Coordinates of C-alpha atoms in Angstrom, one line a residue:
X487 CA -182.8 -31.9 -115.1
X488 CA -179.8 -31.0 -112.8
X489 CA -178.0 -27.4 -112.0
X490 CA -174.4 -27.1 -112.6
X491 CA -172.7 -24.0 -110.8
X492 CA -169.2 -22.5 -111.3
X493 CA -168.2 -23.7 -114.5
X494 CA -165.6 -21.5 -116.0
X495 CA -164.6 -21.0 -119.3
X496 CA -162.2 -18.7 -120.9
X497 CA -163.7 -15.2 -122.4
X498 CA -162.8 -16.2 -125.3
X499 CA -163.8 -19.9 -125.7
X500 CA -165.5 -21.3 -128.4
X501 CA -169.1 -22.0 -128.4
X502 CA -168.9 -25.8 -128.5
X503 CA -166.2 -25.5 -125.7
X504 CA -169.5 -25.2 -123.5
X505 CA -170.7 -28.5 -124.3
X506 CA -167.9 -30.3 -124.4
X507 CA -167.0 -28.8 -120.4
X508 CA -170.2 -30.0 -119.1
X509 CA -169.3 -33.3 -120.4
X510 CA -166.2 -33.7 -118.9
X511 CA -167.6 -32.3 -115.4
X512 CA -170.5 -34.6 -115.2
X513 CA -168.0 -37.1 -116.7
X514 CA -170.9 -38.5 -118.8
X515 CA -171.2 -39.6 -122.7
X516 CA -172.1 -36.9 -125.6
X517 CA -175.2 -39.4 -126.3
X518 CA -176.2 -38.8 -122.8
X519 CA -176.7 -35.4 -122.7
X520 CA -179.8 -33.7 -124.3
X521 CA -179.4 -30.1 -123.8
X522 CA -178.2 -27.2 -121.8
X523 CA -179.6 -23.6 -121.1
X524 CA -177.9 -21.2 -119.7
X525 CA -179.2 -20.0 -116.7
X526 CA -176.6 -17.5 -115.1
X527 CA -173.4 -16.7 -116.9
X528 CA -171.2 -13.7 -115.0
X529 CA -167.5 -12.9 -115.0
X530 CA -164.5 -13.1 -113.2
X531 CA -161.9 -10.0 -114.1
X532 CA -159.6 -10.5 -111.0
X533 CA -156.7 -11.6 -113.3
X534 CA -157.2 -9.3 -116.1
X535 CA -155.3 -10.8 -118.3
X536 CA -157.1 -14.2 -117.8
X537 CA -160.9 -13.2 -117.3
X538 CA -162.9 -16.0 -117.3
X539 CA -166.5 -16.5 -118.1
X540 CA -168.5 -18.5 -114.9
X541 CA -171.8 -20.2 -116.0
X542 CA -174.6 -21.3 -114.3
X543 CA -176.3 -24.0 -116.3
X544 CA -179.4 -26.0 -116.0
X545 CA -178.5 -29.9 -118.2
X546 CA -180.9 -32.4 -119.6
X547 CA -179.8 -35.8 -119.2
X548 CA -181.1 -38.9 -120.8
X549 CA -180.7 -40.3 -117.2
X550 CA -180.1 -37.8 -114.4
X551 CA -180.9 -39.8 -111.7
X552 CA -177.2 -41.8 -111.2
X553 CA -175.0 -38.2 -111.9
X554 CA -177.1 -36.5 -109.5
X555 CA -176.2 -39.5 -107.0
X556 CA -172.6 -39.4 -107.7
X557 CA -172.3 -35.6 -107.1
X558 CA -174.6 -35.8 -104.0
X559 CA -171.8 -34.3 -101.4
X560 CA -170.8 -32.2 -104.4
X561 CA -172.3 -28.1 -103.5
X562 CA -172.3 -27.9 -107.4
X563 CA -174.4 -29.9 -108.7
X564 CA -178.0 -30.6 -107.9
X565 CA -181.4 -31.1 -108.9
X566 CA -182.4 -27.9 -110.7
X567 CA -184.6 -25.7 -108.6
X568 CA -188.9 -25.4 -109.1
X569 CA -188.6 -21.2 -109.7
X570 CA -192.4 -21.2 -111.4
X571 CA -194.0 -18.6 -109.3
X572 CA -197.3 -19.2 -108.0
X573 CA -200.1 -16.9 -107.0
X574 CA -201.6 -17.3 -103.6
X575 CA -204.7 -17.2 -104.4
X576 CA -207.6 -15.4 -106.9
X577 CA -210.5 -13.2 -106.1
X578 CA -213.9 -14.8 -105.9
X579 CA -216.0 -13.7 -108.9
X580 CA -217.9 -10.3 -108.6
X581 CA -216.0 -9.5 -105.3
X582 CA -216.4 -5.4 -105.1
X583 CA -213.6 -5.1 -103.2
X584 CA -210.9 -3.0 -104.7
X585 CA -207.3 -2.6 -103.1
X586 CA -205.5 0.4 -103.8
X587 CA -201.9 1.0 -104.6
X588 CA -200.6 4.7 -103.9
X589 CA -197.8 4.7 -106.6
X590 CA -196.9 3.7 -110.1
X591 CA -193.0 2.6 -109.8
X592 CA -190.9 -0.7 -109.7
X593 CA -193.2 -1.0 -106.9
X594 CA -196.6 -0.1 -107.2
X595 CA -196.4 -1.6 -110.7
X596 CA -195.6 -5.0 -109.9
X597 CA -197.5 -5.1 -106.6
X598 CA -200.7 -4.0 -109.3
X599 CA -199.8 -6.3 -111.5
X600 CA -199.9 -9.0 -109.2
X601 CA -203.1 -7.9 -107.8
X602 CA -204.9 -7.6 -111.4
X603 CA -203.3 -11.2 -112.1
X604 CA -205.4 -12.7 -108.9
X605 CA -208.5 -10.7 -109.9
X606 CA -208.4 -8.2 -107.1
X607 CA -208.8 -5.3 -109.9
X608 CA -206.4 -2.6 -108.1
X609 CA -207.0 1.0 -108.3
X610 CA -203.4 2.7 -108.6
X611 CA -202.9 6.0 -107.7
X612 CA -200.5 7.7 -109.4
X613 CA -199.1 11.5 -108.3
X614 CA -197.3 12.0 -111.7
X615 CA -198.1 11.6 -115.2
X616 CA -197.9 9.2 -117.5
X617 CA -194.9 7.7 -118.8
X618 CA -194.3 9.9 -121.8
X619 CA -196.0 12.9 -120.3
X620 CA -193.9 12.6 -117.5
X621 CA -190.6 12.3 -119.9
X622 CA -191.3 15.3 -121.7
X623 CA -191.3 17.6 -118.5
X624 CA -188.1 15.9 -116.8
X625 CA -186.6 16.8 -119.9
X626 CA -188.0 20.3 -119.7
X627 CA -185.8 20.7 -116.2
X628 CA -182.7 19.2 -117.9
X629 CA -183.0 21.6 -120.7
X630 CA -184.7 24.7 -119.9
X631 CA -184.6 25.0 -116.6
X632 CA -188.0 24.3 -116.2
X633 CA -188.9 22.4 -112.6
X634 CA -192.7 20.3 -112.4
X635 CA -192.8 19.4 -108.7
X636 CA -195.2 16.6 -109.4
X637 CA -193.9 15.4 -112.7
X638 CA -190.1 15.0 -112.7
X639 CA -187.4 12.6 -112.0
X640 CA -189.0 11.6 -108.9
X641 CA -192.4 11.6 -109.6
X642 CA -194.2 9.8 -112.2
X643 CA -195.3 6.8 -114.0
X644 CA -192.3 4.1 -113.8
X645 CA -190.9 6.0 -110.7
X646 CA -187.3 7.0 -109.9
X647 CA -185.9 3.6 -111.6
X648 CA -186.9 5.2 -115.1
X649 CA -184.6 7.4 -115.5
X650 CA -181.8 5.0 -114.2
X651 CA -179.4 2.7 -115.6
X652 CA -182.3 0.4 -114.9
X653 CA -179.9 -2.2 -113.0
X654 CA -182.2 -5.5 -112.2
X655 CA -180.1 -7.2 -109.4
X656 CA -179.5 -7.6 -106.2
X657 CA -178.0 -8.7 -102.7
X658 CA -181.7 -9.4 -100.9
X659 CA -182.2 -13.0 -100.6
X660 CA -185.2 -14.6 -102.1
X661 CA -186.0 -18.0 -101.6
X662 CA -189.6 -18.0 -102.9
X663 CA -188.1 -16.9 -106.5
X664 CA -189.6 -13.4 -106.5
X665 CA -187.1 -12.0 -108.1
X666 CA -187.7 -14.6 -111.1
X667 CA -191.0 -13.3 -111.3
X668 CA -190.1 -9.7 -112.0
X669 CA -187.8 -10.6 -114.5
X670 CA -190.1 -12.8 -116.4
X671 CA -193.2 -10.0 -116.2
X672 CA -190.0 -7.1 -117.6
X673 CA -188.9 -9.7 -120.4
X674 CA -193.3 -10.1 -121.3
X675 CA -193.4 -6.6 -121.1
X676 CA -190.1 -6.3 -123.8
X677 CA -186.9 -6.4 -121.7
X678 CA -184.3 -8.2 -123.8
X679 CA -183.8 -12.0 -122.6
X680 CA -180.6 -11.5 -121.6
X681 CA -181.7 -10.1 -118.5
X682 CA -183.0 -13.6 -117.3
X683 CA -179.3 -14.8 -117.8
X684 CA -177.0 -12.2 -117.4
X685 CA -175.3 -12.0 -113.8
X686 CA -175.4 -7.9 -113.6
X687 CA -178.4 -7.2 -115.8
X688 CA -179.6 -3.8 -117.0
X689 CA -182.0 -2.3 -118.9
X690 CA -181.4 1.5 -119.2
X691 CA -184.3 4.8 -119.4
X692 CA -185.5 4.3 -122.9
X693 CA -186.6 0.7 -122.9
X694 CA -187.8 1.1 -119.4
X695 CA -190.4 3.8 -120.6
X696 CA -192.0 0.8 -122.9
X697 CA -192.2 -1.5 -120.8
X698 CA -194.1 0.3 -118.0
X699 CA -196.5 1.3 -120.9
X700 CA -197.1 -2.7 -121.6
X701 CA -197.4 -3.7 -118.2
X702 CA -200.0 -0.7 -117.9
X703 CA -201.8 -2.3 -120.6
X704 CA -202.5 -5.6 -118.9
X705 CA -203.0 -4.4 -115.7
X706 CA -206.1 -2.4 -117.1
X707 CA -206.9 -5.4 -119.4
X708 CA -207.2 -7.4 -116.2
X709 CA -209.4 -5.0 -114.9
X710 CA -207.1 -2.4 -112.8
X711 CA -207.4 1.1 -113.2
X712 CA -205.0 3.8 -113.6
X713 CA -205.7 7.5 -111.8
X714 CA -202.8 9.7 -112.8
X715 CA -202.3 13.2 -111.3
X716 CA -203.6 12.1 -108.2
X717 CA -201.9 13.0 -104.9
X718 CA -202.8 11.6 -101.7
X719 CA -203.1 14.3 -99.5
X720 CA -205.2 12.8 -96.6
X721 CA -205.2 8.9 -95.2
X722 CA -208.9 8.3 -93.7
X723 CA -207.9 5.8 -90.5
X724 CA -210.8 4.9 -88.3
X725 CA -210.3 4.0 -84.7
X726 CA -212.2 1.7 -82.7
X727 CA -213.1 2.3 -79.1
X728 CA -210.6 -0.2 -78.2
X729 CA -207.9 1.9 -79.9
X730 CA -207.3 -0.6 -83.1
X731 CA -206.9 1.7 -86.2
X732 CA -207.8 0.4 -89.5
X733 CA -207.4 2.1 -93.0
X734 CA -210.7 3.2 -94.7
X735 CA -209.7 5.1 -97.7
X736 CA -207.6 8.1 -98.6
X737 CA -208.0 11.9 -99.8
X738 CA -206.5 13.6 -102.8
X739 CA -205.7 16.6 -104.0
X740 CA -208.8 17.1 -105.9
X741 CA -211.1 17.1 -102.8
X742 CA -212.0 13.5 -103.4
X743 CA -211.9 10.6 -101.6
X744 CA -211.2 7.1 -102.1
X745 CA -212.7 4.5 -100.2
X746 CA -210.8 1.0 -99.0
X747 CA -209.4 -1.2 -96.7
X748 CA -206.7 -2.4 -98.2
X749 CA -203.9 0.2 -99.5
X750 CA -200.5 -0.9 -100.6
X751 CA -198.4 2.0 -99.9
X752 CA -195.2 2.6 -102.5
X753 CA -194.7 6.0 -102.6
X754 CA -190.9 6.1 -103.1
X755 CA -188.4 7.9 -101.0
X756 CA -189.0 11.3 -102.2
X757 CA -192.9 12.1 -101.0
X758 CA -191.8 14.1 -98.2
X759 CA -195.1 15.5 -98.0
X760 CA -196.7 12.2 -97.8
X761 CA -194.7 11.6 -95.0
X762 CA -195.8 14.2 -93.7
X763 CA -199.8 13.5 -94.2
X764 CA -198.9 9.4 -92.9
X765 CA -197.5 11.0 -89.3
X766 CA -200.0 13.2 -89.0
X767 CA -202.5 10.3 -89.8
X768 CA -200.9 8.5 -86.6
X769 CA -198.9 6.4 -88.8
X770 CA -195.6 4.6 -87.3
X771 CA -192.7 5.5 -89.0
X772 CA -189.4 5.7 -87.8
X773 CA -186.5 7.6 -89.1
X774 CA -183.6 5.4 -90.5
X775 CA -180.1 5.7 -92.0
X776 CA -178.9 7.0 -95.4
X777 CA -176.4 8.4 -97.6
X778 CA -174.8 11.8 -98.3
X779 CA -172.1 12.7 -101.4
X780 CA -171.6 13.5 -104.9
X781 CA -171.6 12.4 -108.4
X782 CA -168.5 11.5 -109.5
X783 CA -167.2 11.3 -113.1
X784 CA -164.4 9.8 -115.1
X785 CA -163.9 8.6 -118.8
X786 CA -165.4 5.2 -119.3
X787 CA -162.3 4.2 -121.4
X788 CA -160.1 4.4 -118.4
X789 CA -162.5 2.6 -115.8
X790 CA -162.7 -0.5 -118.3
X791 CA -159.1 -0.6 -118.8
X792 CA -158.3 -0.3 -115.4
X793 CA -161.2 -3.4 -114.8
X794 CA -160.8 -5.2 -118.2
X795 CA -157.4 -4.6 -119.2
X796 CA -156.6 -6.1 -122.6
X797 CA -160.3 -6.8 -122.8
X798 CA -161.3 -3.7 -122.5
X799 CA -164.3 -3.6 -125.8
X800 CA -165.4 -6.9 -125.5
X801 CA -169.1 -7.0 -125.9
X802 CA -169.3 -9.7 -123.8
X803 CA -168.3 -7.5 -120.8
X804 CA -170.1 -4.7 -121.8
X805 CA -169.0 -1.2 -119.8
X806 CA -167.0 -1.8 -116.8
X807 CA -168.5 -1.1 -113.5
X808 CA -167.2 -0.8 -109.6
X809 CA -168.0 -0.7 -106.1
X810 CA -165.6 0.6 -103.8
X811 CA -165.7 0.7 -99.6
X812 CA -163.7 2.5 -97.8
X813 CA -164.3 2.8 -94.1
X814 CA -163.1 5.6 -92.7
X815 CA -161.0 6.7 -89.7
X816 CA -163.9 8.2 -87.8
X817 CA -165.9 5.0 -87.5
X818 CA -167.8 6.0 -91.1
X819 CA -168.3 4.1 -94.4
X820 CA -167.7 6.0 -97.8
X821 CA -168.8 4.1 -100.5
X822 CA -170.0 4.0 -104.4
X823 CA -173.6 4.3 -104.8
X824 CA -175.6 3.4 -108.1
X825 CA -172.9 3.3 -110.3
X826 CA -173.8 4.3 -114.1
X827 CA -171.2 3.0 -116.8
X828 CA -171.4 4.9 -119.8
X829 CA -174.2 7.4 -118.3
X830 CA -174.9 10.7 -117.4
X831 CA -175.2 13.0 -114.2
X832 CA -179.1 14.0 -114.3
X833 CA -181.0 16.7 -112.3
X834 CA -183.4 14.9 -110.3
X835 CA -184.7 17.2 -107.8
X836 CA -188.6 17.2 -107.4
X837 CA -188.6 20.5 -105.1
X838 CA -188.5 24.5 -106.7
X839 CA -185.4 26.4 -105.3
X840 CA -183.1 22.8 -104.7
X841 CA -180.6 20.9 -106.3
X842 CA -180.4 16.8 -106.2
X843 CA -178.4 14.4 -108.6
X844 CA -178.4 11.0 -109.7
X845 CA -177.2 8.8 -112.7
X846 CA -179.0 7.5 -115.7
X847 CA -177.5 4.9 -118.5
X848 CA -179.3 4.0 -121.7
X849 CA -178.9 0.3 -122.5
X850 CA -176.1 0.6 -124.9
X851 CA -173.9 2.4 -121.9
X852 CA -172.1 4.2 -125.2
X853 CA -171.6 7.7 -123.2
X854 CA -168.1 9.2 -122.7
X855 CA -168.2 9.2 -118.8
X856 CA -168.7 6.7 -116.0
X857 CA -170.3 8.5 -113.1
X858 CA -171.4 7.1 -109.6
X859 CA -172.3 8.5 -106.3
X860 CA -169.8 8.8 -103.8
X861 CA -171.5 9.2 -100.5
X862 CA -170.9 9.1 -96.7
X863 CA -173.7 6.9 -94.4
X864 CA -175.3 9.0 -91.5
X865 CA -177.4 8.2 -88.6
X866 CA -180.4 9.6 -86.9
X867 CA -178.7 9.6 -83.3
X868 CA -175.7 11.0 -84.4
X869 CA -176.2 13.6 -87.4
X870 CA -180.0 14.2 -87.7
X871 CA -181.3 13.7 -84.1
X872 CA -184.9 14.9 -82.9
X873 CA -188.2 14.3 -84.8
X874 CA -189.3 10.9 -87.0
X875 CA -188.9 13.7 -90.7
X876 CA -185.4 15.6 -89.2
X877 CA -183.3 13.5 -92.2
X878 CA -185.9 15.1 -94.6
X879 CA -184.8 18.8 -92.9
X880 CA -181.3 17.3 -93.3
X881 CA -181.6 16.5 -97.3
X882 CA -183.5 19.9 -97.8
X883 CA -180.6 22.0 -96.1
X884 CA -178.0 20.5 -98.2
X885 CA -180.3 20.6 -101.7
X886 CA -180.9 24.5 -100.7
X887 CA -176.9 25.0 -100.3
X888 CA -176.7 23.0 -103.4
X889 CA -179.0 25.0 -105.5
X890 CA -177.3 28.5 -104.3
X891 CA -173.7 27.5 -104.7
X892 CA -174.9 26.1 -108.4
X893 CA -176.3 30.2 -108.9
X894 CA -179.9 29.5 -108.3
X895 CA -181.0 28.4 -111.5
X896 CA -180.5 24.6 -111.5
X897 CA -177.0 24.5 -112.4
X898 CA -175.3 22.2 -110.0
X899 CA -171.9 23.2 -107.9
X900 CA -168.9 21.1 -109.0
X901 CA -165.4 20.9 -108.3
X902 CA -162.4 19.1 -109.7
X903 CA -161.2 16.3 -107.9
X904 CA -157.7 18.1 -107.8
X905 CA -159.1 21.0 -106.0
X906 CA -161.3 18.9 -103.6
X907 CA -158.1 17.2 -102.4
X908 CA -156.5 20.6 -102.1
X909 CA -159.0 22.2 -100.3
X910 CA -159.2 25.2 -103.0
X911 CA -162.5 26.3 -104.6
X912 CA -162.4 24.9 -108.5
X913 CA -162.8 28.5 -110.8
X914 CA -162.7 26.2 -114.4
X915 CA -162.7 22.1 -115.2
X916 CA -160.4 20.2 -117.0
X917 CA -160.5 17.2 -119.7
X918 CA -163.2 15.4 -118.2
X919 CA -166.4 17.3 -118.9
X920 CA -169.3 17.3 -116.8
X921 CA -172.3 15.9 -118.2
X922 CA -175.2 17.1 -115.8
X923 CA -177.8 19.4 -117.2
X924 CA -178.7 22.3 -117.1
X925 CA -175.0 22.4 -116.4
X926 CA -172.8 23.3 -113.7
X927 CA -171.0 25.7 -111.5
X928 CA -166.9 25.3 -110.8
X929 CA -166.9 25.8 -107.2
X930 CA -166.2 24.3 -103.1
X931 CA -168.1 21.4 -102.2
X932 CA -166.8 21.7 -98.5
X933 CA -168.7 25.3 -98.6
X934 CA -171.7 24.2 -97.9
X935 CA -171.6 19.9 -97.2
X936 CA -171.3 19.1 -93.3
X937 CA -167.5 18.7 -92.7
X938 CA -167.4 15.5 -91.8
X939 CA -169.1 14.3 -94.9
X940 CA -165.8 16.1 -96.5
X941 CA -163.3 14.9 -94.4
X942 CA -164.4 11.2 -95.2
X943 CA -164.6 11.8 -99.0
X944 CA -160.9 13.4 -98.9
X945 CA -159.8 10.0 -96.9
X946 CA -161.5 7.7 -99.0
X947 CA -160.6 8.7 -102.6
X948 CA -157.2 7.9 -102.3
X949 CA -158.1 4.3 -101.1
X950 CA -160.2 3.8 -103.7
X951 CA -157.5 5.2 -106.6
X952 CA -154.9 2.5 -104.9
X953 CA -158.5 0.0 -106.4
X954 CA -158.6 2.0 -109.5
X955 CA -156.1 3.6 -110.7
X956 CA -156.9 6.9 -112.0
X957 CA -160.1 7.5 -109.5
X958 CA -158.9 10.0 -108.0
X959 CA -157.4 11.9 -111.2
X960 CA -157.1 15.3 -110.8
X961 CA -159.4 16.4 -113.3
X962 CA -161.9 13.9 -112.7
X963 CA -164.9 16.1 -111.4
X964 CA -167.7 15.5 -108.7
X965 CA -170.9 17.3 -108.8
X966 CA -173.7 17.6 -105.7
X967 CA -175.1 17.0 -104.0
X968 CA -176.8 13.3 -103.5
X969 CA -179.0 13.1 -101.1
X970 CA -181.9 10.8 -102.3
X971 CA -180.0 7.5 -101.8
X972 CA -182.7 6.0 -99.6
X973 CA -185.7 6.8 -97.6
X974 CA -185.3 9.4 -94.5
X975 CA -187.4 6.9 -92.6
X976 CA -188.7 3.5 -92.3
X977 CA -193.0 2.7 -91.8
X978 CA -193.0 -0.5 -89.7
X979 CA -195.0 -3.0 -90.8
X980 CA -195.8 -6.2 -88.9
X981 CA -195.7 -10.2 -89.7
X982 CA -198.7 -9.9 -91.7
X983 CA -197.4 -6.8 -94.2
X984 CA -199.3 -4.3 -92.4
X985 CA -198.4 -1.2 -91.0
X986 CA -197.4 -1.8 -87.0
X987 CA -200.6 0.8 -85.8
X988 CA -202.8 0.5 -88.9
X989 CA -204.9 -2.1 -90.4
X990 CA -205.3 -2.3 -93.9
X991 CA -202.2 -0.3 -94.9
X992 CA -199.1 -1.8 -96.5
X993 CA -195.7 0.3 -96.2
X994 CA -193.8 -1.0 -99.2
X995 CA -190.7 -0.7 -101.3
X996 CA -188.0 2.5 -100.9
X997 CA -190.1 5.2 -99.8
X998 CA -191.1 2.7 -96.6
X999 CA -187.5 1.7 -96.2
X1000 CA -187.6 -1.8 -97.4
X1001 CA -186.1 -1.7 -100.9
X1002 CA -183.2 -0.1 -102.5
X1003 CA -183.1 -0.3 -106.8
X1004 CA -185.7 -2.1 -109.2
X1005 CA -185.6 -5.6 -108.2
X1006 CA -185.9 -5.1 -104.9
X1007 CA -188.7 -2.4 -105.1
X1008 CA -190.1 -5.1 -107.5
X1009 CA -190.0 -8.1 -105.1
X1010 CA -191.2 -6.3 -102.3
X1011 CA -194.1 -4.9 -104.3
X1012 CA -195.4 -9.0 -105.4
X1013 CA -194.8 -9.8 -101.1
X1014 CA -197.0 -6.9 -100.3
X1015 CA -199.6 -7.9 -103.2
X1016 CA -199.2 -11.9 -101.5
X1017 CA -199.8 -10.0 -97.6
X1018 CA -203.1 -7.6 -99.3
X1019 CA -204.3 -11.4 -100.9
X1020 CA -203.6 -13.2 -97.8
X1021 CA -205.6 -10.6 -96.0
X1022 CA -208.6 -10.0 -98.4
X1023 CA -208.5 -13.5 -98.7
X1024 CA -208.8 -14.8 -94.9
X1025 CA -206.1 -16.8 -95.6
X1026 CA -202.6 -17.8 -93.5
X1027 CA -199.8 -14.7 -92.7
X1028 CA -197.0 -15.6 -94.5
X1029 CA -194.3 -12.1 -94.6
X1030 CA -191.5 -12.6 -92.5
X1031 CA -191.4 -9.1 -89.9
X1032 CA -188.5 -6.8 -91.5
X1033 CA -186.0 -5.5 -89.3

């Protein structure tokens, strides 16, 4: 079997025009070739009026081994790649041993599953509720105002990515095929096929909540065990008398404790009081860059025009998305952030008395609006200097200002773009209306966001309407703030997977700083199951030290 990149087809074409291209690029008979599979297919919309479809495929040949040697200089053709993931190794039979994994999203779940698939039996720790549970009281914020600081947007079974427009791709390379793997587990656990395919897959809230009830299933089938409404308070570290720290269990809420020496640690980026417990534990961490902005929101109609043009509808090109860079005058980047087409604006604080948004799509991406995040990168040294959690006094500032200038009951602020421009407080909206619930307050952003954070955003909408035309609409509004782009900080971890300063505990996905979105948090989650293995195990490091 050989891969064939780039091949391009028109929008348009006709099934059999597939076939008939692959034999006219391999320049081989129709008897010769046996089949082809699709194993990419994406799109190019730079000439709108000539979008073309680009496929990846993998071809059967009756005899592969003479094409293959004719296109051997040829960067587009090649034997098809071995992506069949393979586990490390298993757990010897009635080994007692259990790891745990502090956290139940794109994270913790796969890094579980992974773990019950070897035998290892995980325990996983999960501060939320259950899936549904947990649905039921995020809703209760959106519609009555009603905050649960541990069961919420942020917290819960499934993690932040559930209520999301459950993108599932990425720019982190992966040469072991990791990515493959979490694909494969979503489309076992009822993801449609198409994600294994399509280019820019998505999977939106409502399937999502499914499939982290099937993949719960077989992780306790396998022998893993689910603990919900249980916060780690406490990490129990002991230290040698040469000074070497190892992990021996943790503390909950409850007043119980946990033994183990071997805890995978995927808390997400919005456990600010685990953060807290981990420094006080001795824990290395660092703090790290992230984002700052608002929600921004247009009609979808007009961003897949603008992207699409005449073939604007087409199902095979779905809603139209962007992402737009504009780096700014003062040395800073503005860009788009999580970009939801045919979404909504959520409420997605986890804290009483604040105010935090993000984006959610459903699968079909049938909403009115398009919104994204429109947000301004800041730096430790330079906006949030002093101690390792000073970014988390930085978010809380701006979600307190947030939650005042909404009127203290969980509305957000918003303003027009027309009147952000202008530097004039918004007192009413226009066409496009707002879809964040519990609703919103017409208002002035600059208020209460750091000035420079403003002065970028004015600079960079512009730009980015010269990309889109209409983007910076008058009445297109923006609602804040966003503040929960990424982790405040990063926890080092070593070759090995392990925390820099303590054995036995594995920093993983976006609350350690080393994923950003499903995949990722997903990937990362199977390397640190592969590092707890390895470990367990007495086998070989093989995690490459992250930056």
């Amino acid at each position: 079997m050989l891969r064939l990149h780039e091949l391009k087809l028109p929008l348009d074409h006709a099934p059999e025009a597939l076939r008939q291209a692959v034999l006219d690029r391999l320049g081989v008979a129709e008897a010769e070739l046996l089949d082809i599979h699709v194993f990419r297919r994406g799109y190019d919309a730079r000439k709108k009026h000539a979008i073309l479809l680009i496929y990846t495929l993998d071809v059967t040949l009756r005899d592969a081994a003479p094409v293959l040697a004719r296109f051997a200089r040829d960067p587009h053709v090649g034997p098809t790649p071995d992506t069949k993931y393979r586990f490390v190794g298993r757990a010897a039979p009635g080994d007692a041993r259990r790891p745990l994994v502090i956290g139940a999203g794109p994270c913790g779940l796969l890094a579980g599953l992974v773990l019950a698939q070897m035998g290892f039996r995980p325990i996983i720790l999960e501060r939320g509720k259950e899936v549904r549970a947990r649905t039921k009281d995020t809703w209760g914020l959106w519609r009555r105002s009603e905050l649960n600081p541990e069961s919420n947007v942020q917290f819960g079974e499934g993690g932040a990515g559930t209520f999301s427009d459950g993108k599932l791709y990425s720019q982190i390379k992966d040469p072991q095929h990791h990515g493959r793997k979490v694909l494969e587990e979503f489309v076992r656990a009822g993801a449609p096929e198409e994600i294994l395919f399509l280019s820019k897959p998505h999977i939106g809230t409502f399937r999502l909540v499914q499939m982290v009830e099937h993949m719960r299933a077989e992780i306790e089938q396998l022998g893993g065990e689910y603990r919900f409404s249980s916060r780690v308070t406490d990490f129990l570290v002991e230290t040698a008398a040469d000074g070497a720290r190892q992990i021996r269990g943790v503390a909950l809420a409850d007043g119980s404790t946990i033994e183990s020496d071997h805890v995978v640690l995927a808390i997400g980026h919005s456990a600010r009081d685990t953060f807290e417990a981990l420094l006080q534990s001795g824990v290395y961490m660092e703090a790290k860059p992230f984002s700052v902005g608002f929600r921004i929101e247009h009609p979808q109609r007009m961003v897949n025009e603008c992207r699409f043009g005449p073939s604007a509808g087409n199902k095979l090109l779905g809603a139209a998305d962007y992402k737009l860079v504009h780096h700014g005058s003062d040395n800073r980047s503005v860009y788009s952030f999580c970009m939801c087409p045919g979404g909504t604006v959520v409420a997605a604080t986890s804290e009483p008395g604040r105010v935090v948004t993000n984006g959610m799509s459903q699968y079909q991406r049938a909403e009115r609006n398009a919104n994204a995040a429109i947000v301004v990168g800041i730096e430790p040294e330079r906006d949030y200097p002093g101690h390792v959690l000073a970014g988390v006094d930085f978010q809380r500032r701006l979600e307190e200002a947030a939650f005042v200038a909404g009127g203290g009951d969980y509305r957000a602020p918003a303003q027009t773009v027309g009147d952000f421009l202008a530097g004039r407080p918004s007192t009413s909206l226009g066409a496009v209306e707002p879809s964040y619930k519990p609703g919103v307050t017409p208002t002035d952003l600059a208020a209460f966001m750091p000035p420079f954070v403003i002065a970028a955003i004015r600079e960079a909408l512009p730009a980015f309407d010269r990309q889109i035309k209409g983007f910076a609409r008058p009445d297109a509004v923006m609602t804040g703030v966003e503040t929960r782009t990424s982790s405040p900080v990063r926890i080092r971890r070593g070759a090995d997977g392990q925390s820099l300063n303590t054995r036995g505990l594995f920093p993983a996905g976006e609350g350690a700083g080393y994923a950003g979105g499903i995949l990722s948090a997903g990937v990362d989650g199977i390397k640190m199951a592969e590092a707890v293995a390895r470990s367990m195990l007495g086998l070989p490091e093989a995690v490459k030290a992250a930056a």
